[in-house]
XYZ file of C-alpha atoms in Angstrom:
419
model
C 55.965 13.167 24.214
C 55.528 16.846 23.398
C 52.874 19.542 23.625
C 52.051 22.088 20.923
C 49.916 25.208 20.491
C 49.449 26.529 16.970
C 47.208 29.543 16.429
C 46.285 33.094 15.521
C 44.433 35.723 17.565
C 43.235 39.327 17.636
C 46.797 40.562 18.217
C 48.339 38.797 15.220
C 45.612 38.557 12.566
C 42.910 40.707 10.973
C 39.216 39.931 11.323
C 39.193 38.807 7.682
C 41.879 36.168 8.283
C 40.367 35.084 11.609
C 37.114 34.421 9.755
C 38.954 32.222 7.237
C 40.689 30.194 9.950
C 37.622 29.730 12.162
C 36.165 26.273 12.860
C 32.397 26.528 13.200
C 30.461 23.883 15.158
C 29.384 22.210 11.919
C 32.970 21.477 10.789
C 34.883 21.187 14.078
C 34.119 17.456 14.691
C 35.356 16.502 11.217
C 38.421 18.709 11.655
C 39.300 17.036 14.964
C 38.993 13.586 13.407
C 41.318 14.630 10.572
C 43.775 16.241 12.956
C 44.322 13.139 15.095
C 44.834 11.086 11.941
C 47.994 13.077 11.194
C 51.105 11.012 11.846
C 52.337 11.638 15.383
C 49.272 13.537 16.673
C 48.086 11.637 19.750
C 45.428 14.108 21.014
C 43.884 17.364 19.791
C 41.559 20.194 20.851
C 40.417 23.060 18.612
C 39.516 26.354 20.281
C 37.777 28.706 17.847
C 36.231 32.051 18.858
C 35.747 35.418 17.179
C 39.119 36.528 18.555
C 41.250 33.407 18.187
C 41.686 29.983 16.619
C 44.138 27.668 18.373
C 45.057 24.010 17.931
C 46.193 22.211 21.096
C 48.055 18.978 20.330
C 49.811 16.211 22.202
C 52.446 14.823 19.831
C 54.589 11.738 19.640
C 58.225 12.750 20.370
C 59.304 11.758 16.863
C 56.548 13.727 15.107
C 56.993 16.849 12.992
C 54.879 19.800 14.168
C 55.073 21.270 10.655
C 52.557 18.637 9.576
C 49.949 20.300 11.829
C 50.582 23.697 10.236
C 50.350 22.197 6.764
C 47.059 20.542 7.688
C 45.613 23.843 8.956
C 46.698 25.601 5.791
C 45.219 22.901 3.537
C 41.999 22.486 5.523
C 41.076 26.150 5.072
C 42.864 26.554 1.709
C 44.925 29.448 3.045
C 47.777 31.368 1.475
C 50.985 30.106 3.116
C 52.668 33.511 3.403
C 49.550 35.181 4.802
C 49.148 32.445 7.433
C 52.831 32.351 8.388
C 52.826 36.104 9.023
C 50.135 35.723 11.697
C 50.798 32.264 13.133
C 52.378 31.617 16.538
C 53.600 28.360 18.061
C 54.358 27.235 21.605
C 56.054 24.012 22.662
C 56.466 22.143 25.927
C 56.063 24.198 29.084
C 55.333 27.340 27.024
C 52.266 25.488 25.730
C 51.116 24.864 29.301
C 51.639 28.506 30.284
C 49.820 29.825 27.196
C 46.762 27.592 27.615
C 46.451 28.564 31.272
C 46.801 32.285 30.452
C 44.101 32.017 27.787
C 41.688 30.273 30.170
C 42.236 32.973 32.806
C 41.509 35.787 30.330
C 45.076 37.147 30.442
C 45.443 36.893 26.660
C 41.987 38.289 25.841
C 41.015 41.516 24.098
C 39.362 42.582 27.370
C 41.706 41.628 30.209
C 40.155 39.052 32.521
C 36.951 38.481 30.529
C 35.268 35.256 31.682
C 33.664 34.092 28.413
C 36.842 32.463 27.103
C 36.812 29.857 29.886
C 33.326 28.724 28.862
C 34.416 28.589 25.224
C 37.427 26.482 26.182
C 35.216 24.066 28.126
C 32.957 23.696 25.077
C 36.011 22.888 22.958
C 37.108 20.321 25.545
C 33.661 18.682 25.588
C 33.619 18.566 21.799
C 36.985 16.792 21.734
C 35.749 14.290 24.300
C 32.707 13.476 22.139
C 34.845 13.025 19.035
C 37.382 10.917 20.941
C 40.410 13.126 20.306
C 41.368 13.234 24.007
C 42.839 10.248 25.828
C 45.584 11.222 28.252
C 48.083 14.040 28.624
C 46.094 16.796 26.896
C 42.966 15.738 28.777
C 44.884 16.079 32.059
C 46.261 19.482 30.983
C 42.813 20.897 30.178
C 41.355 19.665 33.466
C 44.294 21.219 35.297
C 43.767 24.453 33.355
C 40.115 24.691 34.408
C 41.080 24.306 38.071
C 43.774 26.986 37.645
C 41.232 29.400 36.130
C 38.892 28.756 39.052
C 41.710 29.404 41.491
C 42.614 32.682 39.755
C 38.973 33.823 39.885
C 38.781 32.913 43.578
C 42.105 34.325 44.753
C 42.334 37.514 42.647
C 40.071 40.388 41.527
C 40.619 39.607 37.831
C 36.911 39.415 36.966
C 35.196 41.401 39.681
C 35.321 44.891 38.157
C 33.633 46.434 35.099
C 35.877 47.284 32.144
C 33.264 48.034 29.474
C 30.744 50.877 29.336
C 27.809 48.451 29.259
C 29.116 46.414 32.190
C 30.016 49.576 34.128
C 26.466 50.919 33.680
C 24.960 47.742 35.121
C 27.552 47.592 37.909
C 26.621 51.154 38.865
C 22.938 50.190 38.996
C 23.833 47.204 41.165
C 25.571 49.492 43.679
C 22.464 51.649 44.055
C 19.816 48.909 43.943
C 20.876 45.924 46.009
C 18.364 43.661 44.237
C 18.214 44.481 40.529
C 15.733 41.660 40.009
C 13.007 43.801 41.603
C 13.619 46.896 39.442
C 11.963 48.155 36.279
C 14.407 49.174 33.586
C 13.895 51.441 30.574
C 16.470 50.999 27.811
C 16.514 53.859 25.319
C 17.990 52.793 21.985
C 18.483 49.371 20.430
C 22.082 49.365 19.265
C 24.986 47.112 20.209
C 25.743 48.885 23.500
C 22.142 48.638 24.722
C 22.090 44.981 23.670
C 25.171 44.351 25.851
C 23.513 46.250 28.705
C 20.443 44.037 28.367
C 22.582 40.900 28.514
C 24.309 42.062 31.684
C 20.948 42.987 33.228
C 19.580 39.546 32.446
C 22.609 38.000 34.182
C 21.609 40.055 37.238
C 18.090 38.527 37.166
C 16.348 41.615 35.745
C 13.082 40.488 34.127
C 11.189 43.776 33.701
C 12.863 45.532 30.743
C 11.270 47.915 28.247
C 13.045 49.034 25.074
C 12.264 52.465 23.611
C 13.495 53.124 20.094
C 12.724 55.260 17.075
C 12.405 52.128 14.908
C 10.065 49.594 16.496
C 11.260 46.637 14.419
C 14.792 46.827 15.806
C 13.459 47.305 19.336
C 11.159 44.287 18.984
C 14.038 42.040 17.897
C 15.985 43.027 20.998
C 13.014 42.893 23.380
C 11.983 39.405 22.207
C 15.385 38.027 23.147
C 14.972 39.244 26.741
C 11.175 38.920 27.057
C 10.887 42.697 27.268
C 8.294 45.253 26.136
C 8.601 47.830 23.354
C 7.596 51.486 23.161
C 8.368 54.365 20.816
C 10.439 57.377 21.842
C 7.197 59.415 21.904
C 5.812 57.081 24.601
C 8.709 57.668 27.025
C 6.822 60.411 28.996
C 4.025 57.926 29.776
C 6.405 55.122 30.812
C 9.085 57.102 32.666
C 7.224 57.273 36.030
C 7.297 53.448 36.141
C 11.055 53.180 35.593
C 13.526 52.744 38.435
C 16.511 52.718 36.077
C 16.947 54.450 32.714
C 19.948 53.566 30.528
C 20.162 55.449 27.250
C 22.406 55.094 24.192
C 21.116 56.452 20.885
C 22.566 58.378 17.965
C 20.215 61.318 18.461
C 21.857 64.736 17.922
C 19.591 66.289 20.602
C 18.599 65.172 24.119
C 15.629 62.809 24.279
C 14.940 63.148 28.000
C 14.792 66.657 29.458
C 14.745 68.093 32.966
C 11.004 68.861 32.878
C 10.147 65.312 31.776
C 12.121 63.783 34.655
C 10.681 66.290 37.122
C 7.122 65.263 36.214
C 8.053 61.588 36.461
C 9.470 62.081 39.966
C 6.255 63.777 41.092
C 4.228 60.854 39.739
C 6.564 58.478 41.589
C 6.073 60.479 44.810
C 9.786 61.298 44.843
C 10.962 57.686 44.634
C 14.478 58.004 43.107
C 15.398 57.284 39.503
C 18.867 56.259 38.315
C 19.628 57.646 34.846
C 22.740 56.464 32.991
C 23.505 58.351 29.789
C 26.125 56.521 27.710
C 25.403 58.407 24.478
C 27.615 60.986 22.775
C 26.059 63.514 22.158
C 24.026 63.245 25.352
C 20.543 61.716 25.383
C 19.649 63.213 28.793
C 19.889 66.916 29.631
C 22.690 67.706 32.081
C 20.257 69.826 34.144
C 18.495 66.626 35.253
C 21.320 66.236 37.759
C 19.983 69.314 39.590
C 16.820 67.433 40.620
C 16.493 65.800 43.992
C 16.023 62.014 43.732
C 17.352 61.974 40.139
C 20.822 60.414 39.967
C 22.412 61.104 36.584
C 25.654 59.508 35.402
C 27.298 60.130 32.026
C 29.792 58.204 29.911
C 32.589 60.286 31.479
C 31.562 59.100 34.947
C 31.603 55.517 33.729
C 34.985 55.974 32.067
C 36.453 56.942 35.412
C 35.042 53.737 36.924
C 36.444 51.700 34.025
C 39.941 53.181 34.348
C 39.992 52.506 38.072
C 38.754 48.961 37.538
C 41.250 48.367 34.745
C 44.065 49.229 37.154
C 42.579 46.713 39.592
C 42.518 44.050 36.895
C 46.128 44.767 35.926
C 47.169 44.214 39.528
C 45.099 41.029 39.659
C 46.681 39.864 36.385
C 50.119 40.106 38.008
C 48.895 37.906 40.850
C 47.360 35.497 38.328
C 50.689 35.141 36.499
C 52.314 33.977 39.740
C 49.600 31.348 40.230
C 49.977 30.178 36.627
C 53.756 29.786 36.969
C 53.276 27.719 40.119
C 50.604 25.495 38.548
C 52.575 25.134 35.323
C 55.560 23.826 37.306
C 53.306 21.292 39.054
C 51.941 20.055 35.736
C 55.392 19.874 34.113
C 56.713 17.854 37.059
C 53.922 15.332 36.456
C 54.511 15.440 32.698
C 58.237 14.771 33.064
C 57.514 11.936 35.483
C 55.741 10.130 32.635
C 59.004 10.101 30.711
C 60.930 8.771 33.727
C 58.338 6.011 34.172
C 58.810 5.047 30.524
C 62.595 5.008 30.963
C 62.316 2.826 34.070
C 60.019 0.367 32.271
C 62.385 0.247 29.294
C 65.433 -0.240 31.543
C 63.770 -3.045 33.512
C 62.707 -4.732 30.274
C 66.279 -4.514 29.008
C 67.578 -5.991 32.285
C 65.049 -8.839 32.079
C 66.181 -9.607 28.524
C 69.846 -9.632 29.557
C 69.007 -11.968 32.438
C 67.226 -14.408 30.118
C 70.057 -14.363 27.586
C 72.784 -14.994 30.162
C 70.723 -17.642 31.956
C 70.197 -19.467 28.660
C 73.968 -19.454 28.010
C 74.659 -20.731 31.545
C 72.124 -23.556 31.245
C 73.581 -24.507 27.889
C 77.083 -24.647 29.402
C 75.867 -26.791 32.288
C 74.159 -29.140 29.822
C 77.504 -29.523 28.067
C 79.033 -30.739 31.328
C 81.151 -27.671 32.138
C 82.167 -26.960 35.718
C 79.171 -25.527 37.528
C 81.227 -23.136 39.715
C 82.916 -21.651 36.649
C 79.572 -21.363 34.858
C 78.030 -19.512 37.807
C 81.054 -17.195 38.120
C 80.876 -16.424 34.392
C 77.093 -15.818 34.640
C 77.533 -13.409 37.557
C 80.442 -11.549 35.910
C 78.759 -11.136 32.489
C 75.385 -10.124 33.987
C 77.036 -7.615 36.326
C 79.110 -6.069 33.526
C 76.097 -5.659 31.276
C 73.829 -4.254 34.020
C 76.378 -1.642 35.176
C 77.296 -0.596 31.631
C 74.555 2.075 31.307
C 75.006 3.598 34.817
C 78.790 3.638 34.269
C 78.332 5.562 31.022
C 76.076 8.039 32.828
C 78.689 8.538 35.585
C 81.456 9.103 33.029
C 79.343 11.579 31.083
C 78.361 13.491 34.233
C 82.010 13.634 35.288
C 83.132 14.935 31.888
C 80.385 17.578 31.928
C 81.101 18.604 35.516
C 77.442 17.879 36.358
C 77.726 17.678 40.147
C 73.938 17.404 40.630
C 73.777 14.343 38.384
C 76.808 12.802 40.112
C 75.126 13.304 43.493
C 71.871 11.723 42.290
C 73.701 8.741 40.780
C 75.874 8.336 43.873
C 72.857 8.345 46.198
C 70.932 5.876 44.047
C 73.931 3.597 43.662
C 74.792 4.006 47.383
C 78.306 5.155 46.512
C 78.061 8.176 48.743
C 78.013 6.118 51.958
C 81.324 5.392 53.703
């Protein structure tokens, strides 16, 4: 039995190639069925995300892993040289380590990101539905999920913000203990604001309003999060209602000035406002920070938080690697035990066959009238010689190789070490 990972990721391949190698949900079931039909492939899982495509396989010991690579190349009609330049492979215990590192976010574009674990679980569920999991690989994936949970519990790998959008929401969470009770104004409707909105939704924020120059884009974003839409010109009317303002536009000039915020604070009867400006150039005048009850943070402030948190994640990643090594060793011990069980079964079967053969010869000799004592002595001698042949060979080989550990194990099991 052997384990294999075959794949490409954001570190080895361009976006263009990753798109070619991807397995969308509409083709993944068929691909899995084809993959396990390859000679020697016992089990298979396909993990396909925007940053990686990886094939996890449990192979028969006599199989050729090159057949899996050829299948991948043919399935997507890829250029062999282009694929080979980006492809990586892991075998045996390196496969176990790699899969566990991926699940824990240690191999991700953003260190420690949690989304990959959910994507891996979806891939696992898909393989279960198709029927491409039935033993060793199934056990490995279940073990991997428990390892990822342990890493999340015992380290700080996912507890700190390492993106501007996440840092902005984390900052708001520090100031407002219950974000679900706040009103949020999002200024802009680009990718960063969309990520901010997603993080806010995860924190149970339900009252979001999107202000944008183009209403159509704002409406598309607001619909996804059940939010409201206003134009940039309507910000002065809405601002007194907002507890949190997060702004990220491409405007060359500030959109929110000191006077506008000052009037909003008066209307709010000096209830504080958190303003997070993650635009470059700035969307909010720097002078706003001079106002009492207005707490202004810029992208530079957030960058400092991110750098500090990144250092925390790096430290946590080191701790996670130790956990992974420990859990990998546990899994490999179980995996190797399967081989020993197979050897024991094979050896017992061989011994049973020898017993039947020698017993048949002895009965035949007795039927021919030969002396029963001689027949029994011959049976015992021949059976003993054949049964000790394999252990004797192992002892000789261990002695020739100077393998003292093997000699000790054999001596203990054969009770030769007792005097």
